[in-house]
GROMACS .gro file of N, CA and C in nm:
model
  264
    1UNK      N    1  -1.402   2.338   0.425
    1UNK     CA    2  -1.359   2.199   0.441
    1UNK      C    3  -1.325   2.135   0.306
    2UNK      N    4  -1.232   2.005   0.296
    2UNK     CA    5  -1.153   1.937   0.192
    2UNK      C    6  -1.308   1.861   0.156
    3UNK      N    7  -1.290   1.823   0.025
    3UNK     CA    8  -1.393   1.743  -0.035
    3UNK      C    9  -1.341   1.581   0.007
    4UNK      N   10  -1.430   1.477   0.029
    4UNK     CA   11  -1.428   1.378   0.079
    4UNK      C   12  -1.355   1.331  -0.058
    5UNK      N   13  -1.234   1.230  -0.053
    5UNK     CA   14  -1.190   1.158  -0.145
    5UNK      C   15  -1.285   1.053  -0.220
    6UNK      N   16  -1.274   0.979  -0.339
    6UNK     CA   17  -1.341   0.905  -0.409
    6UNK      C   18  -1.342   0.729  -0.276
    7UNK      N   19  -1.447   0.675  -0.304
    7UNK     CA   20  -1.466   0.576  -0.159
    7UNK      C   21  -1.491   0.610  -0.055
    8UNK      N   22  -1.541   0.731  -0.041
    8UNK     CA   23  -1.578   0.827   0.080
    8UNK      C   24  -1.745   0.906   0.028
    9UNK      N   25  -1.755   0.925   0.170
    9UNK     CA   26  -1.907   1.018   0.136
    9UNK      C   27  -1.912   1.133   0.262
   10UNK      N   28  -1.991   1.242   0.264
   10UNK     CA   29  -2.014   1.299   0.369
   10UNK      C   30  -2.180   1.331   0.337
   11UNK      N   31  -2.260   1.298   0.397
   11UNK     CA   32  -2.442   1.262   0.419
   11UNK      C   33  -2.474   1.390   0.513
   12UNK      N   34  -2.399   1.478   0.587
   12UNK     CA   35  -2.501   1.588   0.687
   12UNK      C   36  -2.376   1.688   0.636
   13UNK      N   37  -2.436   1.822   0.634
   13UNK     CA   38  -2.397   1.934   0.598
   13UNK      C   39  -2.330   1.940   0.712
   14UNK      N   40  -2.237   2.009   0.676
   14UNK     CA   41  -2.097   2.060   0.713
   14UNK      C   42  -2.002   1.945   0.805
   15UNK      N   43  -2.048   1.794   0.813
   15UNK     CA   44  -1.980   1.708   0.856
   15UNK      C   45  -1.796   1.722   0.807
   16UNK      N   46  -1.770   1.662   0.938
   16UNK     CA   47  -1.647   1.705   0.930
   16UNK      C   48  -1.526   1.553   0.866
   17UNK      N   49  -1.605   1.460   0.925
   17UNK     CA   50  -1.523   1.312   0.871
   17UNK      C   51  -1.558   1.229   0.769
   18UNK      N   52  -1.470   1.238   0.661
   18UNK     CA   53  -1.564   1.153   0.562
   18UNK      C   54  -1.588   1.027   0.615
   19UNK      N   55  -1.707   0.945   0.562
   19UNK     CA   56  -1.747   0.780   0.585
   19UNK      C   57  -1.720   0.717   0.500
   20UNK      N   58  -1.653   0.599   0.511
   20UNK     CA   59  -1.632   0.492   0.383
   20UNK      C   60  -1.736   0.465   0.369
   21UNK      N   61  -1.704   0.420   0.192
   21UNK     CA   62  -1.833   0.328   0.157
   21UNK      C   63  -1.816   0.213   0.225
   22UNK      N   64  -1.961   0.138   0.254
   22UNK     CA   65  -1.974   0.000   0.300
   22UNK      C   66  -1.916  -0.127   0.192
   23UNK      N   67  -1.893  -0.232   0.272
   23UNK     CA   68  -1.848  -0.325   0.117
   23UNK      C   69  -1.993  -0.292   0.026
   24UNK      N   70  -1.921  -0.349  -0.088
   24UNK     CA   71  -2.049  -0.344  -0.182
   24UNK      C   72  -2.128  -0.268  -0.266
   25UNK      N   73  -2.055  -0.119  -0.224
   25UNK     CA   74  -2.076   0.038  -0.234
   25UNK      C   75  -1.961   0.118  -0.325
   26UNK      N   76  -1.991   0.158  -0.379
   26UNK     CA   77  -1.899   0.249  -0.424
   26UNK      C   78  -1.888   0.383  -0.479
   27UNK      N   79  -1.825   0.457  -0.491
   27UNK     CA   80  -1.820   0.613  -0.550
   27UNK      C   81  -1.681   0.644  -0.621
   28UNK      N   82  -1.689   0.718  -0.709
   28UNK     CA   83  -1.548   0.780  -0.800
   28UNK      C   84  -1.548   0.915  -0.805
   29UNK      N   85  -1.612   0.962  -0.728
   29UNK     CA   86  -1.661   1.131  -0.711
   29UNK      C   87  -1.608   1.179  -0.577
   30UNK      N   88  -1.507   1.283  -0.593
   30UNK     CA   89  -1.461   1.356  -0.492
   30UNK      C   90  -1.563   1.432  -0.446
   31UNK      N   91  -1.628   1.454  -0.314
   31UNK     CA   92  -1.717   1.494  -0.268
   31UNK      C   93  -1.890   1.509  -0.257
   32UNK      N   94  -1.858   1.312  -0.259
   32UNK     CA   95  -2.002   1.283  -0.297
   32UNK      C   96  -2.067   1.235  -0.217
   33UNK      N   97  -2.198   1.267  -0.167
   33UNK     CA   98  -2.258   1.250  -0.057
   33UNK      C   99  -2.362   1.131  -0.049
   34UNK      N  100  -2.314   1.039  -0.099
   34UNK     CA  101  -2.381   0.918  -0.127
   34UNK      C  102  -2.281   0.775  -0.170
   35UNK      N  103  -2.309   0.663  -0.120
   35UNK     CA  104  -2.215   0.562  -0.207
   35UNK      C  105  -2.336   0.467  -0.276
   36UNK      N  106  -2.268   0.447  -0.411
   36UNK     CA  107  -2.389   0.347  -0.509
   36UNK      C  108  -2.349   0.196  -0.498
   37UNK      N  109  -2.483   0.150  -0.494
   37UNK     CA  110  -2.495   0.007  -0.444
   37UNK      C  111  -2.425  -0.079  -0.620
   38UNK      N  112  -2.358  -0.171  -0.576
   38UNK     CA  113  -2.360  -0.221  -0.671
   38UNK      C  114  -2.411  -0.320  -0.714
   39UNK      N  115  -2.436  -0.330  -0.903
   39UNK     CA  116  -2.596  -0.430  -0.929
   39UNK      C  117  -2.512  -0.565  -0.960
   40UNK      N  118  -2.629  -0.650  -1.034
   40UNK     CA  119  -2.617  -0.749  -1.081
   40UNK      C  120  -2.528  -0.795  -1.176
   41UNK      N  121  -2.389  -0.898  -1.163
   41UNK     CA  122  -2.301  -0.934  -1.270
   41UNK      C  123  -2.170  -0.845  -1.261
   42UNK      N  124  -2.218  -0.772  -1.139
   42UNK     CA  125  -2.068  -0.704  -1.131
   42UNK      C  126  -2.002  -0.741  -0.985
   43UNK      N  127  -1.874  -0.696  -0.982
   43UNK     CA  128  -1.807  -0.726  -0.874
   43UNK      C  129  -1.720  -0.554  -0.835
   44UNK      N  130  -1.748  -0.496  -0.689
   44UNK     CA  131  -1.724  -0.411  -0.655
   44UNK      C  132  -1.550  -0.459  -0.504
   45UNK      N  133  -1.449  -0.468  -0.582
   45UNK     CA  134  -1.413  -0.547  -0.474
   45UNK      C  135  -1.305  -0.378  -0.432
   46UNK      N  136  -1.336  -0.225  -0.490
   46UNK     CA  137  -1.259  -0.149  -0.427
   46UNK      C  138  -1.342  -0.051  -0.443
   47UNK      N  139  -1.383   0.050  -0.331
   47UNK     CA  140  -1.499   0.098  -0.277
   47UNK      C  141  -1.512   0.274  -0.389
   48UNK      N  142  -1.354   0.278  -0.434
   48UNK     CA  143  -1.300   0.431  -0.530
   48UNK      C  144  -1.294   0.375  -0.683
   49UNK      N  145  -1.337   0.327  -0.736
   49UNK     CA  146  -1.369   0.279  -0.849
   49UNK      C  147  -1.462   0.233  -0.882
   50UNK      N  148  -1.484   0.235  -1.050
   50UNK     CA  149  -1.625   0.156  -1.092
   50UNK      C  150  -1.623  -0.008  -1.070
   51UNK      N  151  -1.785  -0.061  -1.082
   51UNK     CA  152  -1.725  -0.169  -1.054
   51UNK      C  153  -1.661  -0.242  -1.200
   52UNK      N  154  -1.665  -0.374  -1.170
   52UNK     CA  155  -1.599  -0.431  -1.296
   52UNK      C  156  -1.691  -0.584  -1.326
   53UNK      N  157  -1.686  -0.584  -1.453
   53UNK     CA  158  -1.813  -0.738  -1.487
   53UNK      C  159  -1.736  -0.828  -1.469
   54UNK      N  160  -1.796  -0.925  -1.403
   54UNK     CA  161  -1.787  -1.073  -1.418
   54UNK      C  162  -1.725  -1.121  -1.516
   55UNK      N  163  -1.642  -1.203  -1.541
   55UNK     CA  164  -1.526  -1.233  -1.623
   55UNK      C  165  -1.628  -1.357  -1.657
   56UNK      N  166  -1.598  -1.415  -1.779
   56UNK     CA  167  -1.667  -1.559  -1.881
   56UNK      C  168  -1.614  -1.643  -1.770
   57UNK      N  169  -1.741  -1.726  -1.718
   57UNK     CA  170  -1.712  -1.859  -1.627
   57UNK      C  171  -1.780  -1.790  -1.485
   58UNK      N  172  -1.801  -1.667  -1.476
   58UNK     CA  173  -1.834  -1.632  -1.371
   58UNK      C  174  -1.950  -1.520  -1.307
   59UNK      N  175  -2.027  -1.521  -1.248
   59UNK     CA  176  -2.149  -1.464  -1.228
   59UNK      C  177  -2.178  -1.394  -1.070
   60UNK      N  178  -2.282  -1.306  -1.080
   60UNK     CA  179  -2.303  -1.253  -0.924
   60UNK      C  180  -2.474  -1.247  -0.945
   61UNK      N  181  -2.508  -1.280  -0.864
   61UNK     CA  182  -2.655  -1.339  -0.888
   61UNK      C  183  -2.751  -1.227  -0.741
   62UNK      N  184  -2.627  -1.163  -0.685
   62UNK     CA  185  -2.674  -1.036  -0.558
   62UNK      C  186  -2.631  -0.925  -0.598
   63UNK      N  187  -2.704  -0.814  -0.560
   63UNK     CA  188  -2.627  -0.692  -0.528
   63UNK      C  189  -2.536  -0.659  -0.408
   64UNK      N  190  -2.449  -0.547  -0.442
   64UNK     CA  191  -2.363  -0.535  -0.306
   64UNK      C  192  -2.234  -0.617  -0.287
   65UNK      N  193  -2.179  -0.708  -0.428
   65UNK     CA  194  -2.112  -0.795  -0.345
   65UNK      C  195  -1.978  -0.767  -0.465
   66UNK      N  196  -1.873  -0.803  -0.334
   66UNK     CA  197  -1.744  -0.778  -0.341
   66UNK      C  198  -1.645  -0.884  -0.437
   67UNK      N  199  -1.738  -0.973  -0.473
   67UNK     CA  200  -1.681  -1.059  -0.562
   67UNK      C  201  -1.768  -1.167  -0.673
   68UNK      N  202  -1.677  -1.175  -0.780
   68UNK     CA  203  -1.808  -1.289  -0.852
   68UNK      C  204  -1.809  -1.432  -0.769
   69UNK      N  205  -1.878  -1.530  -0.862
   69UNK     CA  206  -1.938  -1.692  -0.802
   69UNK      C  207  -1.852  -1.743  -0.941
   70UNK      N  208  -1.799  -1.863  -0.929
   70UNK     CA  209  -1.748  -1.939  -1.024
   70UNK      C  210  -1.880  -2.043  -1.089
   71UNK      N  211  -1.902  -2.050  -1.185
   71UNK     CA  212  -1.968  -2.136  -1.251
   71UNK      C  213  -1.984  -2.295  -1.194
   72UNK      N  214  -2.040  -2.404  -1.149
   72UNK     CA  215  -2.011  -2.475  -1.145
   72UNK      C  216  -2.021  -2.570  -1.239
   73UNK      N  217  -1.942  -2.701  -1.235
   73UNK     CA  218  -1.932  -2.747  -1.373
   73UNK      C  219  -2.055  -2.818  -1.446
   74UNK      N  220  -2.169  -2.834  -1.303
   74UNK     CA  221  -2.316  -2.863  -1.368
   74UNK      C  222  -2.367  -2.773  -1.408
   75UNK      N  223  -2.347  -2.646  -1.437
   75UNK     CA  224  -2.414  -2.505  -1.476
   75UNK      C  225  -2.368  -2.498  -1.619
   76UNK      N  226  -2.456  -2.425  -1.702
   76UNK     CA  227  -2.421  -2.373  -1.827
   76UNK      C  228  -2.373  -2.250  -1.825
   77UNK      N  229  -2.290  -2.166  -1.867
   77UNK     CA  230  -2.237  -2.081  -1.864
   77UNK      C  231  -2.295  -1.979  -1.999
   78UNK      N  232  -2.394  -1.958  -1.984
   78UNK     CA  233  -2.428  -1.810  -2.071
   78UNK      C  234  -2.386  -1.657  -2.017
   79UNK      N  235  -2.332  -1.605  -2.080
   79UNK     CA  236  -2.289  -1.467  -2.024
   79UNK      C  237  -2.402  -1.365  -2.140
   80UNK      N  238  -2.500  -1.334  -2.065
   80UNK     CA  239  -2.603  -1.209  -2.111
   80UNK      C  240  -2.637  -1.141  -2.033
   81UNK      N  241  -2.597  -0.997  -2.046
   81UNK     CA  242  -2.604  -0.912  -1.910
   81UNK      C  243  -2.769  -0.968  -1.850
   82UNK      N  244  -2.792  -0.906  -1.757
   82UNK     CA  245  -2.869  -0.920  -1.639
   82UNK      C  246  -2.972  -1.068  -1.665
   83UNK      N  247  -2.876  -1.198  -1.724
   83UNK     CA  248  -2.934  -1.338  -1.733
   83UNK      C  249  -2.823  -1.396  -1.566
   84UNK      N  250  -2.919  -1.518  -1.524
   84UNK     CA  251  -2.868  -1.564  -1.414
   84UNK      C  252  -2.778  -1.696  -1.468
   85UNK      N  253  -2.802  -1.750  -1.356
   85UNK     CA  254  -2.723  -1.892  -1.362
   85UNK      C  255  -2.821  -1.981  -1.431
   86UNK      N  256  -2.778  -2.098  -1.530
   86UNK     CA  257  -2.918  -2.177  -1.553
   86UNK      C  258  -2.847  -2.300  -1.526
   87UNK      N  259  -2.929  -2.395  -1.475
   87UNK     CA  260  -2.880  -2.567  -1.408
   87UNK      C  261  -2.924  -2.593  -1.584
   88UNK      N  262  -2.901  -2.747  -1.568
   88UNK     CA  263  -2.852  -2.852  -1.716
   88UNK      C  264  -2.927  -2.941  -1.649
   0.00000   0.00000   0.00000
């Protein structure tokens, strides 16, 4: 059998259909039997690629998620990896 494309997984031996990753998940590995959750400050918004950080002004304060949070304009905006949001 073909190796599952990157954004794909196959979890039971000798399965025949690859499974997408779930949102929030991702893999870059042709024939990988697992999809990785994605952490804090990143945004996973395509399931075959790494994810990508949070751009200045913007934050992810969950895992798993498909997009950053915009700053709001009562928030201070520190960008230090795995620091959250801080109120003023």
């Amino acid at each position: 059998p073909q190796l599952c494309p990157a954004g794909t997984y196959a979890d039971l031996y000798e399965q025949v259909k690859c499974r997408s990753c779930p949102k929030g998940y991702y893999n870059i590995q042709p024939g990988a039997t697992y999809c990785t959750k994605c952490l804090l400050d990143v945004e996973c918004f395509n399931s075959s690629i790494s994810p990508r950080s949070c751009a200045d002004g913007f934050y992810n304060p969950l895992y798993a998620q498909t997009k950053c949070r915009r700053f709001s304009s009562s928030n201070q905006t520190i960008h230090i990896p795995g620091c959250f949001n801080v109120n003023n």
